[in-house]
Structure formats: C-alpha cells, structure tokens
Amino acid sequence: MPEVIIIGSGPAGYTAAIYAARAGYTPVVIAGSVTAGGALINTTEVENFPGFPEGVLGPDLMERMAAQATKFGAQVEFDDATEVELAGPVKRVRTGNGLEFTAPALVIATGSAAKGLGLAAEQRLGGRGVSYCATCDGFFFRGKDIMVVGGGDSAMEEAIFLTKFASKVTVVHRRSELRASRIMAERALAHPGIEFVFNAVISDIHGDTAVTGVTLTDTVTGQTSHRETAAVFVAIGHTPRSTLFADQVELDPAGYIVVHGNPAPGAEGTAYTTATSQPGVFACGDVVDHIYRQAITAAASGARAAIDAHNYLTELAAGGGLAAATV
Ligand code: NAP
C-alpha cells in the first residue's frame, strides 16, 4: 500500500512524486488516461525551464520528469481518478479502470484548463499560432502582428508582455468595457504597441499549418471582417480541475483549492503550506494557483506538497496513527 497518492501528472504531480519517492515512500501517481503529462504535453518548445539552455520540447520534459519519478520508485498509473473519499485517516481513490488505491496522505495536482473559444480551428492550430500562454509562446512571434482575446487582467497582462516581441498587438474584446482592473486596463489602453477592437469576437481562425488570419464578428452589428495575424493568444480565463474534490476540500469562489499558504514568521514547522482544509490532503500546481501558472512554479509547489506530506506522515507515525491509516 502506498503512503502517498498523487493525482495529476504535470510538473507539480511528477515533482511531488520525485520528492516523495526520494523520501523513501512508494507513491502512486494517478496520471490520467489521455491527459498524462499535463498542459506541457500540448506545447512545443519550452525555453524558460531552468537547466535547458537550448530549450526542451514540452512532451520530452514531461517524459523526463516521469522517468525521474519512476526511477526512484514511484508507480505511475495511466488511469483517471473518478471518485475520491478524502475524509478520515484513509484516503481512497477509485479509477476509471476499476482500481482502488488507499493511502494516509494524498496530493492533488490536477492543474487547470485554459478556456478555449470553442472553435474547431483551435484544435488544428493549437501550438501553431493559437496559444493560451504568452510567457510560453510569445517569443516565437518576434516582429509579427498578433492578437489577444479577452478583456480581463490576464488579457491585459499578456498583451503588454507580447509587445516585447510583436510588431503590433491587437486585443479583441467582446464588449465595449474591459473587465480588467483599472490599473491594468489603463496601462494597456495607453500602450502605443496595443490596438483594441471592442465589441468583437473571433469567429474563425485561418491557416492550415500556421495561423494566417481571423474572421472577426461584430457583437453589436453581426458584421464580419477579415484580419491578418500570425498568432492568436486566448486569455479568457482558466478553469481549475477541482470538481472531483468540490465537496471534500475547501474551494475559493473561482473553484481553486484553498491551501494554507506561507506560514507566518515564527510558525514554520507547524504549518503545511500546501495543506487543504482536509487533514492529510495537500494540493499544488495550477489547481491552487491562478497567478503564476508556470511549469517551474508548479514543480516547486509539488516539491512543497511532498515535503508537507512527509512531515504529516512523520507526525502521524509519531502519534501512532500511521499504522491505523495504512491497513
Ligand atoms: P477573467 O477576469 O474571468 O476575464 C476573462 C475575460 O475573457 C473577460 O473579459 C471575458 O469577457 C472574456 N471572455 C470569457 N469568455 C469569453 C469567450 N468565450 N469569448 C470571448 N471573450 C471571453 O479571467 P482572467 O483575466 O484570466 O483573470 C482571472 C483572475 O486572475 C482575475 O481575478 C484577475 O484579476 C486575476 N489576474 C490578476 C492578474 C494581475 O493582477 N496581474 C493577472 C492575471 C489574472 P467579459 O468581460 O465580457 O465577461
């Protein structure tokens, strides 16, 4: 029986597995049946993950993380967690393949999904000009005209960031008012490298192997127009993958799992920074983080979750509770 179950196999999940396995446990990673490897599986070149000065392909990076976890003894199940029981000393996970795993500690690292526009072209051109992460892909569009969809803080932040590379950034927003905070909106509106198209949605994206342009539909008049662009950055929000845990750990209003966060000065050693509202259940990566959302920050929080789980198991053993939780 494993001492730790990890649900999710992005940078957070695999890093938690590496740390838990190196701490002497035999963690089980419920990696997902079709989504194993997390969001990086759908990216091409990753150039900002430390240690890879030449860059690394997203799928290769995840394969390396998986190999590192299994090398130290983690068991990876390419299966989906479909049911969880998190209350009480024994955490129980049932899977799509009909397996059941139990352990005294559990790490949730299920990530979040970038919301899409719902266009068929997003499938065809994902990673070929359609992107959901400016930090990841902006660099590839140096000197090009690019578009950003959305009117929130993410869209403003991405648009401003992309002006470093693009010859021009056009923000397309479906209403006439931005949702973004005033300071972000003002900064973007005043930026000479950013043009705004209000009251418009992208109703189609053109190109076979790379984005060449879009069809814009005016949300007031219904009129359509064509615009050339080399890339479309979709920044219309993220959905944390927390539904499975919704009634068992505390979520914030946007659905992100609430964790303790950093302990107050002097409280180190008593607070688990990745602890959820359920004792023995820890959460890390994008399912708790709506700000940073980077592979490296997710990996870092995975390490913290494994260390927190280790400390929890140590305390449980010291109190005599571990034996009861592992039968
Ligand atoms: P958000 O605030 O929910 O904004 C999403 C934007 O996308 C809205 O303008 C929305 O339009 C638009 N949208 C949604 N679905 C759409 C669709 N199908 N087609 C076209 N447009 C669509 O999401 P977010 O910008 O990712 O921000 C999420 C949270 O993180 C917010 O609390 C934000 O303040 C925070 N955040 C903060 C910072 C920062 O402070 N630096 C940076 C990023 C994010 P409508 O306005 O018409 O609904």
Short mmCIF file of C-alpha atoms and ligand atoms in Angstrom, two decimals:
data_model
loop_
_atom_site.label_atom_id
_atom_site.label_comp_id
_atom_site.label_asym_id
_atom_site.label_seq_id
_atom_site.Cartn_x
_atom_site.Cartn_y
_atom_site.Cartn_z
CA MET A 1 0.00 0.00 0.00
CA PRO A 2 1.40 3.44 -0.92
CA GLU A 3 1.83 6.08 1.76
CA VAL A 4 1.02 8.86 -0.71
CA ILE A 5 -1.34 9.02 -3.66
CA ILE A 6 -0.70 11.81 -6.16
CA ILE A 7 -3.48 12.74 -8.55
CA GLY A 8 -2.14 14.52 -11.62
CA SER A 9 0.97 14.22 -13.76
CA GLY A 10 2.01 17.71 -14.76
CA PRO A 11 5.17 19.32 -13.34
CA ALA A 12 3.51 19.57 -9.88
CA GLY A 13 2.43 15.92 -9.73
CA TYR A 14 5.67 14.43 -11.03
CA THR A 15 7.81 16.67 -8.84
CA ALA A 16 5.73 15.64 -5.81
CA ALA A 17 6.32 12.02 -6.87
CA ILE A 18 10.09 12.53 -7.22
CA TYR A 19 10.32 14.10 -3.77
CA ALA A 20 8.01 11.56 -2.12
CA ALA A 21 9.88 8.63 -3.70
CA ARG A 22 13.26 10.05 -2.68
CA ALA A 23 11.90 10.44 0.86
CA GLY A 24 11.55 6.66 0.91
CA TYR A 25 7.85 6.30 0.09
CA THR A 26 6.30 4.39 -2.78
CA PRO A 27 3.91 6.98 -4.19
CA VAL A 28 1.26 6.11 -6.73
CA VAL A 29 0.68 8.72 -9.42
CA ILE A 30 -2.76 8.64 -11.00
CA ALA A 31 -1.51 10.20 -14.20
CA GLY A 32 -4.66 10.36 -16.32
CA SER A 33 -5.60 8.11 -19.21
CA VAL A 34 -5.47 10.68 -22.00
CA THR A 35 -4.13 13.80 -20.31
CA ALA A 36 -0.96 12.35 -18.73
CA GLY A 37 1.83 14.90 -18.62
CA GLY A 38 -0.45 17.88 -18.14
CA ALA A 39 -0.54 21.09 -20.12
CA LEU A 40 3.07 20.87 -21.32
CA ILE A 41 2.16 17.90 -23.49
CA ASN A 42 0.36 20.35 -25.76
CA THR A 43 3.19 22.84 -26.02
CA THR A 44 6.14 22.72 -28.34
CA GLU A 45 9.42 24.27 -27.25
CA VAL A 46 9.84 25.18 -23.57
CA GLU A 47 12.63 27.72 -23.32
CA ASN A 48 12.25 29.03 -19.79
CA PHE A 49 12.57 25.87 -17.71
CA PRO A 50 15.90 26.22 -15.89
CA GLY A 51 18.54 23.70 -16.86
CA PHE A 52 17.70 23.57 -20.56
CA PRO A 53 19.60 26.44 -22.23
CA GLU A 54 18.82 25.00 -25.68
CA GLY A 55 15.14 24.61 -24.78
CA VAL A 56 13.25 21.36 -24.45
CA LEU A 57 10.06 20.08 -26.08
CA GLY A 58 7.15 20.06 -23.61
CA PRO A 59 6.43 16.32 -24.09
CA ASP A 60 10.15 15.50 -23.67
CA LEU A 61 10.33 17.47 -20.45
CA MET A 62 7.34 15.59 -19.05
CA GLU A 63 8.76 12.24 -20.16
CA ARG A 64 11.96 13.07 -18.28
CA MET A 65 10.01 14.02 -15.14
CA ALA A 66 8.04 10.76 -15.33
CA ALA A 67 11.26 8.77 -15.81
CA GLN A 68 12.85 10.51 -12.83
CA ALA A 69 9.82 9.70 -10.65
CA THR A 70 9.72 6.03 -11.65
CA LYS A 71 13.49 5.71 -11.27
CA PHE A 72 13.08 6.43 -7.55
CA GLY A 73 10.18 4.02 -7.18
CA ALA A 74 7.00 5.95 -7.99
CA GLN A 75 4.27 3.84 -9.56
CA VAL A 76 2.58 5.63 -12.46
CA GLU A 77 -0.96 4.58 -13.37
CA PHE A 78 -2.27 5.89 -16.71
CA ASP A 79 -5.76 5.98 -15.35
CA ASP A 80 -8.28 8.63 -14.26
CA ALA A 81 -9.36 9.30 -10.68
CA THR A 82 -13.13 9.14 -10.90
CA GLU A 83 -14.13 9.04 -7.22
CA VAL A 84 -12.35 10.14 -4.06
CA GLU A 85 -13.02 9.80 -0.34
CA LEU A 86 -10.78 12.25 1.47
CA ALA A 87 -12.27 12.49 4.96
CA GLY A 88 -10.79 10.36 7.74
CA PRO A 89 -7.35 8.82 8.12
CA VAL A 90 -7.53 6.65 4.98
CA LYS A 91 -7.77 8.48 1.66
CA ARG A 92 -9.45 6.41 -1.04
CA VAL A 93 -9.29 6.88 -4.84
CA ARG A 94 -11.24 4.85 -7.38
CA THR A 95 -10.24 4.95 -11.02
CA GLY A 96 -11.80 4.66 -14.44
CA ASN A 97 -10.18 1.25 -14.88
CA GLY A 98 -11.91 -0.03 -11.76
CA LEU A 99 -8.87 0.10 -9.46
CA GLU A 100 -8.91 1.37 -5.90
CA PHE A 101 -5.98 2.94 -4.07
CA THR A 102 -5.78 3.92 -0.43
CA ALA A 103 -3.14 5.88 1.47
CA PRO A 104 -2.86 8.04 4.57
CA ALA A 105 -1.78 11.09 2.52
CA LEU A 106 -2.90 12.43 -0.82
CA VAL A 107 -1.62 15.18 -3.10
CA ILE A 108 -3.95 16.87 -5.58
CA ALA A 109 -2.10 18.18 -8.65
CA THR A 110 -4.81 18.17 -11.26
CA GLY A 111 -3.98 21.54 -12.81
CA SER A 112 -6.31 23.85 -14.65
CA ALA A 113 -7.63 24.06 -18.16
CA ALA A 114 -7.30 27.25 -20.18
CA LYS A 115 -10.70 28.17 -21.50
CA GLY A 116 -10.93 27.95 -25.25
CA LEU A 117 -13.03 29.85 -27.78
CA GLY A 118 -14.81 26.67 -28.83
CA LEU A 119 -13.63 26.90 -32.45
CA ALA A 120 -12.67 23.84 -34.49
CA ALA A 121 -9.59 25.74 -35.70
CA GLU A 122 -8.20 25.78 -32.14
CA GLN A 123 -7.58 22.03 -32.38
CA ARG A 124 -5.90 22.27 -35.78
CA LEU A 125 -3.73 25.29 -34.96
CA GLY A 126 -3.00 24.73 -31.26
CA GLY A 127 0.78 25.14 -30.85
CA ARG A 128 0.91 26.55 -34.41
CA GLY A 129 -0.11 30.10 -33.70
CA VAL A 130 -3.02 29.51 -31.35
CA SER A 131 -1.72 29.74 -27.81
CA TYR A 132 -3.03 30.04 -24.27
CA CYS A 133 0.22 31.22 -22.68
CA ALA A 134 2.10 34.36 -23.73
CA THR A 135 5.03 33.63 -21.43
CA CYS A 136 5.44 30.24 -23.09
CA ASP A 137 4.97 31.15 -26.75
CA GLY A 138 5.31 34.93 -27.21
CA PHE A 139 8.96 34.68 -28.12
CA PHE A 140 8.11 32.73 -31.30
CA PHE A 141 6.27 35.70 -32.79
CA ARG A 142 9.04 38.27 -32.78
CA GLY A 143 8.32 41.03 -35.28
CA LYS A 144 4.85 39.68 -36.13
CA ASP A 145 1.33 41.10 -35.76
CA ILE A 146 -0.52 39.12 -33.14
CA MET A 147 -3.91 39.10 -31.44
CA VAL A 148 -5.01 38.61 -27.86
CA VAL A 149 -8.59 37.66 -26.99
CA GLY A 150 -10.14 38.76 -23.68
CA GLY A 151 -10.82 41.82 -21.59
CA GLY A 152 -9.62 40.68 -18.16
CA ASP A 153 -6.35 41.13 -16.28
CA SER A 154 -4.82 38.09 -17.99
CA ALA A 155 -5.50 39.51 -21.45
CA MET A 156 -4.06 42.91 -20.48
CA GLU A 157 -1.00 41.33 -18.91
CA GLU A 158 -0.44 39.06 -21.89
CA ALA A 159 -0.94 41.90 -24.37
CA ILE A 160 1.59 44.11 -22.57
CA PHE A 161 4.04 41.22 -22.30
CA LEU A 162 3.64 40.41 -26.00
CA THR A 163 4.53 43.96 -27.09
CA LYS A 164 8.13 42.98 -26.29
CA PHE A 165 8.09 40.67 -29.27
CA ALA A 166 5.29 41.63 -31.62
CA SER A 167 5.32 44.46 -34.12
CA LYS A 168 1.71 45.11 -33.10
CA VAL A 169 -0.67 43.53 -30.58
CA THR A 170 -4.42 43.73 -31.18
CA VAL A 171 -6.70 42.97 -28.25
CA VAL A 172 -10.13 41.68 -29.26
CA HIS A 173 -12.81 42.00 -26.58
CA ARG A 174 -16.46 41.05 -26.88
CA ARG A 175 -17.80 44.09 -25.02
CA SER A 176 -17.06 47.83 -25.07
CA GLU A 177 -15.76 47.81 -21.48
CA LEU A 178 -12.80 45.95 -20.13
CA ARG A 179 -13.20 43.65 -17.16
CA ALA A 180 -9.57 44.16 -16.13
CA SER A 181 -8.63 46.12 -13.03
CA ARG A 182 -8.32 49.85 -13.67
CA ILE A 183 -4.56 49.98 -13.40
CA MET A 184 -4.04 47.11 -15.84
CA ALA A 185 -6.66 48.44 -18.25
CA GLU A 186 -5.17 51.93 -18.23
CA ARG A 187 -1.70 50.59 -18.79
CA ALA A 188 -2.81 48.53 -21.77
CA LEU A 189 -5.02 51.24 -23.25
CA ALA A 190 -2.17 53.75 -23.07
CA HIS A 191 0.38 51.40 -24.59
CA PRO A 192 1.46 52.55 -28.07
CA GLY A 193 2.03 48.98 -29.23
CA ILE A 194 -1.52 47.81 -28.44
CA GLU A 195 -4.65 48.37 -30.52
CA PHE A 196 -8.11 47.46 -29.20
CA VAL A 197 -11.02 46.05 -31.16
CA PHE A 198 -14.09 46.26 -28.94
CA ASN A 199 -17.46 44.58 -29.41
CA ALA A 200 -15.94 41.78 -31.44
CA VAL A 201 -15.27 38.07 -31.20
CA ILE A 202 -13.01 35.87 -33.25
CA SER A 203 -15.46 33.61 -35.04
CA ASP A 204 -12.87 31.71 -37.08
CA ILE A 205 -9.11 31.30 -37.27
CA HIS A 206 -7.50 30.69 -40.67
CA GLY A 207 -4.43 28.73 -41.73
CA ASP A 208 -3.54 25.10 -42.36
CA THR A 209 -0.22 24.63 -40.61
CA ALA A 210 0.17 28.12 -39.15
CA VAL A 211 -2.21 30.95 -38.29
CA THR A 212 -2.62 33.42 -41.15
CA GLY A 213 -5.67 35.41 -40.10
CA VAL A 214 -9.02 35.54 -38.35
CA THR A 215 -12.63 36.33 -39.02
CA LEU A 216 -13.96 38.94 -36.61
CA THR A 217 -17.67 39.20 -35.91
CA ASP A 218 -19.01 42.45 -34.51
CA THR A 219 -21.12 41.58 -31.45
CA VAL A 220 -23.41 44.60 -32.00
CA THR A 221 -23.99 44.64 -35.75
CA GLY A 222 -23.18 41.00 -36.57
CA GLN A 223 -20.92 42.15 -39.43
CA THR A 224 -17.87 40.07 -40.20
CA SER A 225 -14.42 41.18 -41.32
CA HIS A 226 -11.08 39.54 -42.04
CA ARG A 227 -7.77 40.40 -40.36
CA GLU A 228 -4.34 39.02 -40.95
CA THR A 229 -2.43 37.86 -37.90
CA ALA A 230 0.38 35.40 -37.15
CA ALA A 231 -0.95 34.30 -33.78
CA VAL A 232 -3.99 34.29 -31.54
CA PHE A 233 -3.39 34.30 -27.79
CA VAL A 234 -6.57 33.27 -25.99
CA ALA A 235 -6.70 34.79 -22.48
CA ILE A 236 -10.31 34.36 -21.41
CA GLY A 237 -9.68 32.63 -18.11
CA HIS A 238 -8.81 29.25 -16.67
CA THR A 239 -10.90 26.56 -15.03
CA PRO A 240 -9.23 24.71 -12.17
CA ARG A 241 -9.77 20.95 -12.34
CA SER A 242 -11.24 20.69 -8.86
CA THR A 243 -14.77 19.38 -9.48
CA LEU A 244 -13.89 15.90 -8.22
CA PHE A 245 -12.90 17.32 -4.83
CA ALA A 246 -15.52 20.06 -4.56
CA ASP A 247 -17.47 18.76 -1.59
CA GLN A 248 -14.41 17.43 0.28
CA VAL A 249 -11.88 20.26 0.37
CA GLU A 250 -12.47 23.99 0.58
CA LEU A 251 -12.51 25.81 -2.77
CA ASP A 252 -12.40 29.57 -3.35
CA PRO A 253 -15.26 31.20 -5.29
CA ALA A 254 -13.44 30.63 -8.59
CA GLY A 255 -13.04 26.90 -7.85
CA TYR A 256 -9.34 26.89 -6.89
CA ILE A 257 -8.41 24.68 -3.94
CA VAL A 258 -7.66 26.73 -0.85
CA VAL A 259 -4.31 25.92 0.80
CA HIS A 260 -2.71 27.36 3.92
CA GLY A 261 -0.10 29.34 2.01
CA ASN A 262 3.05 30.63 3.59
CA PRO A 263 3.22 30.35 7.38
CA ALA A 264 3.50 33.50 9.44
CA PRO A 265 7.01 34.29 10.69
CA GLY A 266 7.76 32.05 13.64
CA ALA A 267 5.16 29.47 12.65
CA GLU A 268 7.49 27.47 10.39
CA GLY A 269 7.43 23.79 11.21
CA THR A 270 3.85 23.87 12.36
CA ALA A 271 2.12 24.96 9.17
CA TYR A 272 1.96 22.91 5.98
CA THR A 273 1.98 25.43 3.17
CA THR A 274 0.13 23.16 0.73
CA ALA A 275 -2.37 21.77 3.25
CA THR A 276 -6.01 21.83 2.21
CA SER A 277 -8.95 22.00 4.61
CA GLN A 278 -8.83 18.19 4.82
CA PRO A 279 -6.06 16.78 7.09
CA GLY A 280 -3.63 14.63 5.10
CA VAL A 281 -4.69 16.14 1.77
CA PHE A 282 -2.30 18.55 0.07
CA ALA A 283 -2.72 20.48 -3.17
CA CYS A 284 -0.22 22.06 -5.53
CA GLY A 285 0.25 23.42 -9.03
CA ASP A 286 -2.34 25.23 -11.10
CA VAL A 287 -5.34 23.79 -9.24
CA VAL A 288 -4.36 26.17 -6.39
CA ASP A 289 -2.61 28.90 -8.37
CA HIS A 290 -4.40 31.44 -10.54
CA ILE A 291 -1.48 33.83 -10.73
CA TYR A 292 1.83 32.26 -11.77
CA ARG A 293 0.80 29.15 -13.75
CA GLN A 294 4.34 28.31 -14.87
CA ALA A 295 5.88 24.84 -15.14
CA ILE A 296 8.62 25.85 -12.75
CA THR A 297 6.25 27.32 -10.13
CA ALA A 298 4.02 24.23 -10.37
CA ALA A 299 7.07 21.98 -9.95
CA ALA A 300 8.18 23.99 -6.93
CA SER A 301 4.80 23.69 -5.25
CA GLY A 302 4.84 19.93 -6.00
CA ALA A 303 8.08 19.69 -4.03
CA ARG A 304 6.46 21.58 -1.17
CA ALA A 305 3.42 19.27 -1.21
CA ALA A 306 5.64 16.18 -0.99
CA ILE A 307 7.62 17.69 1.90
CA ASP A 308 4.37 18.63 3.64
CA ALA A 309 3.03 15.09 3.11
CA HIS A 310 6.27 13.67 4.51
CA ASN A 311 6.03 15.89 7.61
CA TYR A 312 2.39 14.91 8.04
CA LEU A 313 3.22 11.20 7.77
CA THR A 314 6.09 11.63 10.24
CA GLU A 315 3.78 13.31 12.74
CA LEU A 316 1.14 10.64 12.14
CA ALA A 317 3.69 7.89 12.79
CA ALA A 318 4.95 9.64 15.93
CA GLY A 319 1.40 9.83 17.24
CA GLY A 320 0.78 6.16 16.47
CA GLY A 321 -1.78 6.97 13.78
CA LEU A 322 0.14 5.74 10.73
CA ALA A 323 -0.41 2.04 11.32
CA ALA A 324 -4.18 2.56 11.56
CA ALA A 325 -4.15 4.57 8.32
CA THR A 326 -2.20 2.02 6.32
CA VAL A 327 -4.17 -1.15 6.96
P1 NAP B 1 -11.43 36.93 -16.17
O1 NAP B 1 -11.21 38.07 -15.23
O2 NAP B 1 -12.54 35.98 -15.91
O3 NAP B 1 -11.62 37.60 -17.62
C1 NAP B 1 -11.94 36.82 -18.71
C2 NAP B 1 -12.17 37.74 -19.90
O4 NAP B 1 -12.39 36.93 -21.05
C3 NAP B 1 -13.38 38.66 -19.75
O5 NAP B 1 -13.11 39.94 -20.29
C4 NAP B 1 -14.46 37.94 -20.56
O6 NAP B 1 -15.37 38.80 -21.18
C5 NAP B 1 -13.64 37.27 -21.64
N1 NAP B 1 -14.28 36.05 -22.12
C6 NAP B 1 -14.72 35.00 -21.38
N2 NAP B 1 -15.20 34.03 -22.18
C7 NAP B 1 -15.07 34.51 -23.45
C8 NAP B 1 -15.38 33.97 -24.72
N3 NAP B 1 -15.92 32.75 -24.86
N4 NAP B 1 -15.11 34.72 -25.82
C9 NAP B 1 -14.56 35.94 -25.70
N5 NAP B 1 -14.23 36.51 -24.52
C10 NAP B 1 -14.49 35.79 -23.41
O7 NAP B 1 -10.12 36.00 -16.32
P2 NAP B 1 -8.59 36.39 -16.21
O8 NAP B 1 -8.29 37.63 -16.95
O9 NAP B 1 -7.82 35.14 -16.55
O10 NAP B 1 -8.37 36.68 -14.65
C11 NAP B 1 -8.70 35.68 -13.69
C12 NAP B 1 -8.38 36.21 -12.29
O11 NAP B 1 -6.95 36.33 -12.14
C13 NAP B 1 -8.96 37.59 -12.04
O12 NAP B 1 -9.33 37.67 -10.70
C14 NAP B 1 -7.81 38.52 -12.32
O13 NAP B 1 -7.90 39.75 -11.63
C15 NAP B 1 -6.63 37.67 -11.83
N6 NAP B 1 -5.41 38.06 -12.55
C16 NAP B 1 -4.66 39.05 -12.00
C17 NAP B 1 -3.53 39.49 -12.64
C18 NAP B 1 -2.71 40.56 -12.04
O14 NAP B 1 -3.17 41.17 -11.10
N7 NAP B 1 -1.52 40.82 -12.51
C19 NAP B 1 -3.14 38.91 -13.85
C20 NAP B 1 -3.94 37.90 -14.40
C21 NAP B 1 -5.08 37.50 -13.73
P3 NAP B 1 -16.44 39.63 -20.31
O15 NAP B 1 -15.67 40.72 -19.65
O16 NAP B 1 -17.41 40.10 -21.34
O17 NAP B 1 -17.03 38.64 -19.34
#
